[in-house]
Coordinates of C-alpha atoms and ligand atoms in Angstrom, one line a residue:
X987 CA 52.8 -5.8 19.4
X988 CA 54.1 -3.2 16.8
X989 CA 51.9 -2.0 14.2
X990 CA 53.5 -4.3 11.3
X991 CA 52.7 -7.6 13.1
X992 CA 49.3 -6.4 13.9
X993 CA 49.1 -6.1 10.1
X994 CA 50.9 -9.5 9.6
X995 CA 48.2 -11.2 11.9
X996 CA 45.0 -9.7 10.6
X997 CA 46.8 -10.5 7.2
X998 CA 47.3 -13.6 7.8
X999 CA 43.3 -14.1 9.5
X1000 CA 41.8 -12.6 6.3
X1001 CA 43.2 -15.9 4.3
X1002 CA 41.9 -17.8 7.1
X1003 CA 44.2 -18.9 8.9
X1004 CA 42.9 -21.4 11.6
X1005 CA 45.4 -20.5 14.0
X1006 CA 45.1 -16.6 14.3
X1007 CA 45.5 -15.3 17.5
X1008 CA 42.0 -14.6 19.7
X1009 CA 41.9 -12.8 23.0
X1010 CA 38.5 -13.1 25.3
X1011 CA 37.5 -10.8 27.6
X1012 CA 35.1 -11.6 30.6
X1013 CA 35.3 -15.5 31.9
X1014 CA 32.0 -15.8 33.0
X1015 CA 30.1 -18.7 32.5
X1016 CA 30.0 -17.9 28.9
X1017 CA 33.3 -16.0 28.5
X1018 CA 34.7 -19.8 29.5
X1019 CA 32.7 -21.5 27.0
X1020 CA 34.4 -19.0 24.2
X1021 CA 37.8 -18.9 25.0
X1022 CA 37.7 -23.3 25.5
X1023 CA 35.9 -23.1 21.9
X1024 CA 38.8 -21.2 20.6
X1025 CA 41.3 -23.4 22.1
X1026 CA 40.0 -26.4 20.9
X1027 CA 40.1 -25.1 17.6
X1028 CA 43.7 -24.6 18.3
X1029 CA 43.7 -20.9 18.5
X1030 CA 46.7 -19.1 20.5
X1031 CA 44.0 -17.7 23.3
X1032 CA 44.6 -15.2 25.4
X1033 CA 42.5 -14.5 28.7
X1034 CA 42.1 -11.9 30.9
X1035 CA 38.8 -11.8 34.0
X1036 CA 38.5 -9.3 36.8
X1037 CA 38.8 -12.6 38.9
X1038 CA 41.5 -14.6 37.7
X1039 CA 40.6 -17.5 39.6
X1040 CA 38.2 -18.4 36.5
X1041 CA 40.9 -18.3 33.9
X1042 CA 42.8 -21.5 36.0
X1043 CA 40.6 -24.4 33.8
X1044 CA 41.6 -22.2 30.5
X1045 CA 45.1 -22.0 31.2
X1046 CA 45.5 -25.6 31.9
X1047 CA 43.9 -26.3 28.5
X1048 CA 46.9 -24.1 27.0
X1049 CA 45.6 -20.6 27.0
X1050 CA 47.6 -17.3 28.3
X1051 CA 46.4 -15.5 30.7
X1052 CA 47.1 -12.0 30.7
X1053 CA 48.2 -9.4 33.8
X1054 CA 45.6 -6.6 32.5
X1055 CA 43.2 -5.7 30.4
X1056 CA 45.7 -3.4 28.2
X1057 CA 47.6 -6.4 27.7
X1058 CA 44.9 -9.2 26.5
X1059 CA 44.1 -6.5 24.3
X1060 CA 47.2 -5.8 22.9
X1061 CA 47.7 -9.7 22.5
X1062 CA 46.4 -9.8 19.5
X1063 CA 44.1 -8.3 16.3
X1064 CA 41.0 -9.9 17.3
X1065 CA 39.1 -9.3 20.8
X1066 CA 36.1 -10.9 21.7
X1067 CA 34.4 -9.9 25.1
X1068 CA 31.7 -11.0 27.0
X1069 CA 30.9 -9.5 30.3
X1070 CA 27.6 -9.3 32.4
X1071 CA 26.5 -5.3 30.5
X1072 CA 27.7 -3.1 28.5
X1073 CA 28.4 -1.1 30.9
X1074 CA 31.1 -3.1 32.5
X1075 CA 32.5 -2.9 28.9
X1076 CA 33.0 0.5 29.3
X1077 CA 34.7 0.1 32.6
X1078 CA 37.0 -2.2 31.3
X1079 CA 38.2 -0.4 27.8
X1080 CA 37.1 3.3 28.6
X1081 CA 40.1 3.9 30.2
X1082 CA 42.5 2.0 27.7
X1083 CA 43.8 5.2 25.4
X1084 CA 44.6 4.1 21.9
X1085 CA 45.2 0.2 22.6
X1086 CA 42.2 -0.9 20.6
X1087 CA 43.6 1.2 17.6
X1088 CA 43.6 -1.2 14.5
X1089 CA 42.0 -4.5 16.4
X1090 CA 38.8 -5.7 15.7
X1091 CA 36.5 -5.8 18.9
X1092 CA 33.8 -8.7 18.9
X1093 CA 30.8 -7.6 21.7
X1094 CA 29.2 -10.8 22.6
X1095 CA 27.7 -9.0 25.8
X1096 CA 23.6 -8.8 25.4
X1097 CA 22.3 -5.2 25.4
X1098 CA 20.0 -2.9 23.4
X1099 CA 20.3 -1.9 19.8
X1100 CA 20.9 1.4 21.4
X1101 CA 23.3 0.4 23.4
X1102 CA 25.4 -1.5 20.5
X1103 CA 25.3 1.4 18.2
X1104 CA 26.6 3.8 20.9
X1105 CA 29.7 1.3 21.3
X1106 CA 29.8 1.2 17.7
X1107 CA 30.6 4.9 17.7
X1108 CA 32.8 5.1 21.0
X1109 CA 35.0 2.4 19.4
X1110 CA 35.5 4.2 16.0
X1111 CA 36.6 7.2 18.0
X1112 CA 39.6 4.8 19.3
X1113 CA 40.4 3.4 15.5
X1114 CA 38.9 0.3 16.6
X1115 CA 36.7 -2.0 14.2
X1116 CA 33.6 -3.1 16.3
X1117 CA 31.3 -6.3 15.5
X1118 CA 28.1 -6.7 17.7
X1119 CA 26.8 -10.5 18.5
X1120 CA 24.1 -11.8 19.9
X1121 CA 24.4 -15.6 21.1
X1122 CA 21.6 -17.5 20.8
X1123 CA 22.7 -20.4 22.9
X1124 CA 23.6 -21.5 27.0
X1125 CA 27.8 -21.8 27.4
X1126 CA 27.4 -25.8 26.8
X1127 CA 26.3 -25.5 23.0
X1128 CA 29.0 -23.2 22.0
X1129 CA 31.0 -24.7 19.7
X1130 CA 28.2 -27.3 18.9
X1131 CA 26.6 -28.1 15.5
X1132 CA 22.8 -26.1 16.2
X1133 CA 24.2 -23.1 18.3
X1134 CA 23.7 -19.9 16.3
X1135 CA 25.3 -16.5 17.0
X1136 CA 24.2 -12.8 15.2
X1137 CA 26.2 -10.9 14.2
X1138 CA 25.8 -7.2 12.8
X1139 CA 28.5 -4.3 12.1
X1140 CA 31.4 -3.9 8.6
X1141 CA 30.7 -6.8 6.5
X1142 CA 34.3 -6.8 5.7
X1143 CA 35.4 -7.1 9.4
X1144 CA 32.6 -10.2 9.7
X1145 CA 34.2 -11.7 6.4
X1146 CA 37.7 -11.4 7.6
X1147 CA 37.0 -12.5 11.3
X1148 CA 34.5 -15.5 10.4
X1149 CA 36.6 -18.4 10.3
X1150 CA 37.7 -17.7 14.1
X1151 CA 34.3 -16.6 15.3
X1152 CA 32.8 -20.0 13.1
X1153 CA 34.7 -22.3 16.0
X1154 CA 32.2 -21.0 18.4
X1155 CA 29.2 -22.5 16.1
X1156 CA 28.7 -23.0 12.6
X1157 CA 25.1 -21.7 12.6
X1158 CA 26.9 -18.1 12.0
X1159 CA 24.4 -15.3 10.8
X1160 CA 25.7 -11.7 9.4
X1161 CA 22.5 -9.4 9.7
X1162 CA 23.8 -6.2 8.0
X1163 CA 25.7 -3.1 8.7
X1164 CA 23.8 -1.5 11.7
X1165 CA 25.4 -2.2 14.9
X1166 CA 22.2 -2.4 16.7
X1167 CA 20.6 -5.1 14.6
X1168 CA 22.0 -8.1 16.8
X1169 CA 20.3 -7.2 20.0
X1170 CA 17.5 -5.8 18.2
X1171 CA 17.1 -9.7 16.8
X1172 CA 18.3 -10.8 20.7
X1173 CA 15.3 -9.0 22.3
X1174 CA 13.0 -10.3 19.5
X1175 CA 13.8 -13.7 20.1
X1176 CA 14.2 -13.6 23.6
X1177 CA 10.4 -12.2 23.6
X1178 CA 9.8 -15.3 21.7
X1179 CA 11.3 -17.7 24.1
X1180 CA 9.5 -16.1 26.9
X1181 CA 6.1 -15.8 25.3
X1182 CA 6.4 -20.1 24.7
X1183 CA 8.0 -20.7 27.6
X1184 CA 5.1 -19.0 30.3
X1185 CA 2.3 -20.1 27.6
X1186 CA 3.8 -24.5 28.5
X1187 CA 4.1 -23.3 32.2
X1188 CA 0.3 -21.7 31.9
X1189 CA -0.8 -24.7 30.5
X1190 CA 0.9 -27.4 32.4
X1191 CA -0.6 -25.6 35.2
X1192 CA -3.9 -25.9 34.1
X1193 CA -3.7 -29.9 33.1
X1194 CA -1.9 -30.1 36.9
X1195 CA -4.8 -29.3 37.9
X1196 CA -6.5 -32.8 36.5
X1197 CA -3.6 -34.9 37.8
X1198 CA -1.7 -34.5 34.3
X1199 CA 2.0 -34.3 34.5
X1200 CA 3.9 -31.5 33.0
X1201 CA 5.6 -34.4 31.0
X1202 CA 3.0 -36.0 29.7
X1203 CA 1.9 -32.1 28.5
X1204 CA 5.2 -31.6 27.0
X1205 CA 5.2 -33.8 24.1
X1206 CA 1.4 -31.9 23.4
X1207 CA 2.8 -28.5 23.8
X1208 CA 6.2 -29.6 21.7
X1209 CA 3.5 -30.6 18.8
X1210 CA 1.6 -27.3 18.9
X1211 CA 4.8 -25.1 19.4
X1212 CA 5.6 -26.9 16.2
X1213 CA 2.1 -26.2 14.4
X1214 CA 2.0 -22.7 14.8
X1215 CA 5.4 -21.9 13.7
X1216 CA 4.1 -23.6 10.8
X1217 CA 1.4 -20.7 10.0
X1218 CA 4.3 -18.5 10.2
X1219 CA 5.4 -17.6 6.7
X1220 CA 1.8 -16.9 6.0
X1221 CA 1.6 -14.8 8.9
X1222 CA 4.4 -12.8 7.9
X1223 CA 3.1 -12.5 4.2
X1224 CA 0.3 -10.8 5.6
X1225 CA 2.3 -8.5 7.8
X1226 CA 4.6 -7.3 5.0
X1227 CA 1.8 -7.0 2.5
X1228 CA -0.1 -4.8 5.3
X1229 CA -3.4 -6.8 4.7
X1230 CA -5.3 -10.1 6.9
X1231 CA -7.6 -11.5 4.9
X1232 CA -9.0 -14.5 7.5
X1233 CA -8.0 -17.5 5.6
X1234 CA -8.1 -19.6 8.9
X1235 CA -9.6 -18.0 11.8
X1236 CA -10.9 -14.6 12.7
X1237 CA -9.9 -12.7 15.8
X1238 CA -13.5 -12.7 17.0
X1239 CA -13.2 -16.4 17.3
X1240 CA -10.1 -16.2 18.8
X1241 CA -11.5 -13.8 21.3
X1242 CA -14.5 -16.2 21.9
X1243 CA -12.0 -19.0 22.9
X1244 CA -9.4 -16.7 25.2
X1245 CA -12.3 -16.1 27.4
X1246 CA -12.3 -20.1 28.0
X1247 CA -8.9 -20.0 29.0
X1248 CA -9.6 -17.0 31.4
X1249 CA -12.6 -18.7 33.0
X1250 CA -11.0 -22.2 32.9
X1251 CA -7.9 -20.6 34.8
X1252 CA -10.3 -18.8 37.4
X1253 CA -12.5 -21.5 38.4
X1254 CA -9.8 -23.8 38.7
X1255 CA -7.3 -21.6 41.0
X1256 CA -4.8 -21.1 38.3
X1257 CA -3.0 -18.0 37.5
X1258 CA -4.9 -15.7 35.1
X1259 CA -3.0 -12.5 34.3
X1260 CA -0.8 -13.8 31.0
X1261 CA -4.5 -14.8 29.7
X1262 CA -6.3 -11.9 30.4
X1263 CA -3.6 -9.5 28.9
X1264 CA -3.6 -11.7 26.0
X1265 CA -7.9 -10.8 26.1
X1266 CA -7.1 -7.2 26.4
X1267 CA -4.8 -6.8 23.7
X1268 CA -7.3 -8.8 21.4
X1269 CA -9.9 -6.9 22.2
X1270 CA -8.2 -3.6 21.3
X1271 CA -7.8 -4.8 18.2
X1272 CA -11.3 -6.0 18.0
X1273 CA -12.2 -2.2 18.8
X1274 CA -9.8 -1.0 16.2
X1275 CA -11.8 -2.8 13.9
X1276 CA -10.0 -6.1 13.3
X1277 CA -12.4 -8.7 14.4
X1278 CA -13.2 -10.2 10.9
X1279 CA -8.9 -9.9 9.8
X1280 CA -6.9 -12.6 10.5
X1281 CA -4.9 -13.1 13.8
X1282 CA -1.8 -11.2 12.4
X1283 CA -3.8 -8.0 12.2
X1284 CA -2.4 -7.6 15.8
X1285 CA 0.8 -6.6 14.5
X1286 CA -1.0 -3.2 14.0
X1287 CA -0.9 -3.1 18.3
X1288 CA 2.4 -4.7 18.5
X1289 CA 3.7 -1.7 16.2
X1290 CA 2.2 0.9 18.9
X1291 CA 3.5 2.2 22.1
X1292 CA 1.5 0.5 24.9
X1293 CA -1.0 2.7 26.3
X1294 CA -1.0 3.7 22.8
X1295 CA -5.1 4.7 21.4
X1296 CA -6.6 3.8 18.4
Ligands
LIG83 P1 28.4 -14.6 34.3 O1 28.7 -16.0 34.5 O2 27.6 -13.9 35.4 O3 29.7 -13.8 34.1 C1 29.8 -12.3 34.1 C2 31.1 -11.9 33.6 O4 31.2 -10.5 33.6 C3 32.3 -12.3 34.6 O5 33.4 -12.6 33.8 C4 32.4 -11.1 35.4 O6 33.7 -11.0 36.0 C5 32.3 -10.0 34.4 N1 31.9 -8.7 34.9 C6 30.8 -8.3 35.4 N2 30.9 -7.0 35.8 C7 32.1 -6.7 35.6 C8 32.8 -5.4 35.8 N3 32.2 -4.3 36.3 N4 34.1 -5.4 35.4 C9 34.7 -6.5 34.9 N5 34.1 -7.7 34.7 C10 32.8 -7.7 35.0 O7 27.5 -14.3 33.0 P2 27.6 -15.1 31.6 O8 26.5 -16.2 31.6 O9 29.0 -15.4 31.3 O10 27.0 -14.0 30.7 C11 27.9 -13.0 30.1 C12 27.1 -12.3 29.0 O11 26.7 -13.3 28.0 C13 25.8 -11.6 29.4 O12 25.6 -10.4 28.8 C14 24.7 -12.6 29.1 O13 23.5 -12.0 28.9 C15 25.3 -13.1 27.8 N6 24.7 -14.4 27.4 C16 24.7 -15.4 28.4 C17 24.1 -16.6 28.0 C18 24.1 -17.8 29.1 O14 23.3 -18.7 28.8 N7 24.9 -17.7 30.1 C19 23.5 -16.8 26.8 C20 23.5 -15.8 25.9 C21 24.1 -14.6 26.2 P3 33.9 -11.8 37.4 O15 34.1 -13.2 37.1 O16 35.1 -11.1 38.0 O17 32.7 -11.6 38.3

């Protein structure tokens, strides 16, 4: 493609046009998911995967598939890739020379902030626009009402390529101009997920123990999940402000009640290490002097290296 119908094209995106040309990069289980989400939104898609096998399903639904990664590139203004690291990025462009020059590339490959900024840089060297995304959903909800993605890099590049990146969920979030703030808000959340997800496994192990079914303990976790991201926004008041007055519960009594878990988890044969690290890290802060503050005072750990001294 010649440099004025590059222009024409990203042109003719910027006034949102619903049928600008979209090239994906990496058919993976959630490469797949993009490219059919652009398709169905009646996108000219372009394809290209190290195995091309994967591409067969997309090109029956219309989409091109292209003989190299030069030329999905040079199919169009807007590339979007998603591969297993960001290193495999690297092996797949690094050796491209100036193709990427004036195209917009969309990373939707999960990384480190570090590792998003340093992109950020290699791809300016090449002329090349970047946006880095973070999607906070599995390949079936792309393109679905709920499914959120993060984005963070130029505004103007987000403005201009958000009605094509919009097909692949409308829950679209712009963070700001650093490149590393989507995986930064990836790892954050993915701590999150991880933290709820062993705390229902911990504890449907411990009602197991009384004959309880893990679905029956569902709906009770659901409900609590629910309550305490309902203290939140208080939470995080307190955080910001730098202060933890105990409006609802001390850490000493939260203290006092972790060593129920950690006995109740002993004596009944359960696994105990998430509940005594929780302990440990409690007590630190008790020893740093936060037993009366509220439970967000931990935040003054959380902000520390581990191994880290009061
Ligand atoms: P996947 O199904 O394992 O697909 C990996 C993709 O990367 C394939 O297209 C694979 O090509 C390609 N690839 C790996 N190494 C490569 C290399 N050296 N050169 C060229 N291509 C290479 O993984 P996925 O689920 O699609 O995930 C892709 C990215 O999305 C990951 O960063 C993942 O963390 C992120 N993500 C996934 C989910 C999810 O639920 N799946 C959710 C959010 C984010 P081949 O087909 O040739 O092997």
């Amino acid at each position: 493609m010649d440099t004025n119908s590059l222009q024409e094209q990203q042109t003719s995106q910027h006034r949102g046009n619903e049928h600008a040309p979209v090239t994906v990069i990496g058919l993976g289980l959630m490469g797949q998911a993009l490219a059919g989400a652009f398709l169905r939104a009646g996108h000219p898609t372009t394809v290209w995967n190290r195995t091309p096998a994967k591409a067969e399903q997309l090109v029956a639904q219309g989409a091109r598939l292209a003989d190299s990664v030069g030329d999905a590139v040079a199919a169009g203004p807007l590339i979007v890739v998603c591969v297993s690291d960001y290193d495999s990025v690297h092996e797949l462009f690094d050796p491209l020379g100036d193709v990427l020059d004036g195209r917009t590339l969309v990373n939707l490959t999960s990384g480190t902030s570090e590792q998003a900024r340093e992109m950020a840089a290699w791809a300016a060297q090449r002329g090349s626009t970047y946006l880095d995304g973070a999607i906070m959903a599995t390949p079936p909800g792309i393109g679905s009402s709920d499914t959120i993605v993060l984005y963070s890099g130029p505004q103007s590049a987000f403005e201009q390529h958000e009605p094509v990146l919009r097909n692949l969920g409308p829950g679209i979030t712009y963070l700001g101009a650093d490149h590393g703030l989507s995986s930064l808000y990836d790892v954050a959340l993915l701590g999150l997920m991880w933290g709820i997800l062993n705390a229902f496994l911990q504890g449907a192990a411990l009602v197991g123990t009384a004959g309880v079914d893990a679905a029956t303990f569902a709906s009770f976790a659901g409900q609590g999940v629910g309550t305490v991201a309902g203290w939140l926004p208080a939470y995080a008041q307190q955080i910001d402000d730098g202060t933890y007055p105990a409006f609802d519960s001390t850490i000493d009594t939260h203290l006092a009640a972790m060593d129920h878990l950690v006995h109740e988890s002993e004596s009944l044969g359960v696994h105990s290490e998430l509940p005594k690290l929780v302990k440990a890290l409690t007590e630190r802060a008790v020893a740093e002097g936060h037993g009366g503050d509220s439970y967000a005072a931990m935040i003054e750990l959380f902000r520390k290296p581990s191994g880290a001294r009061p």
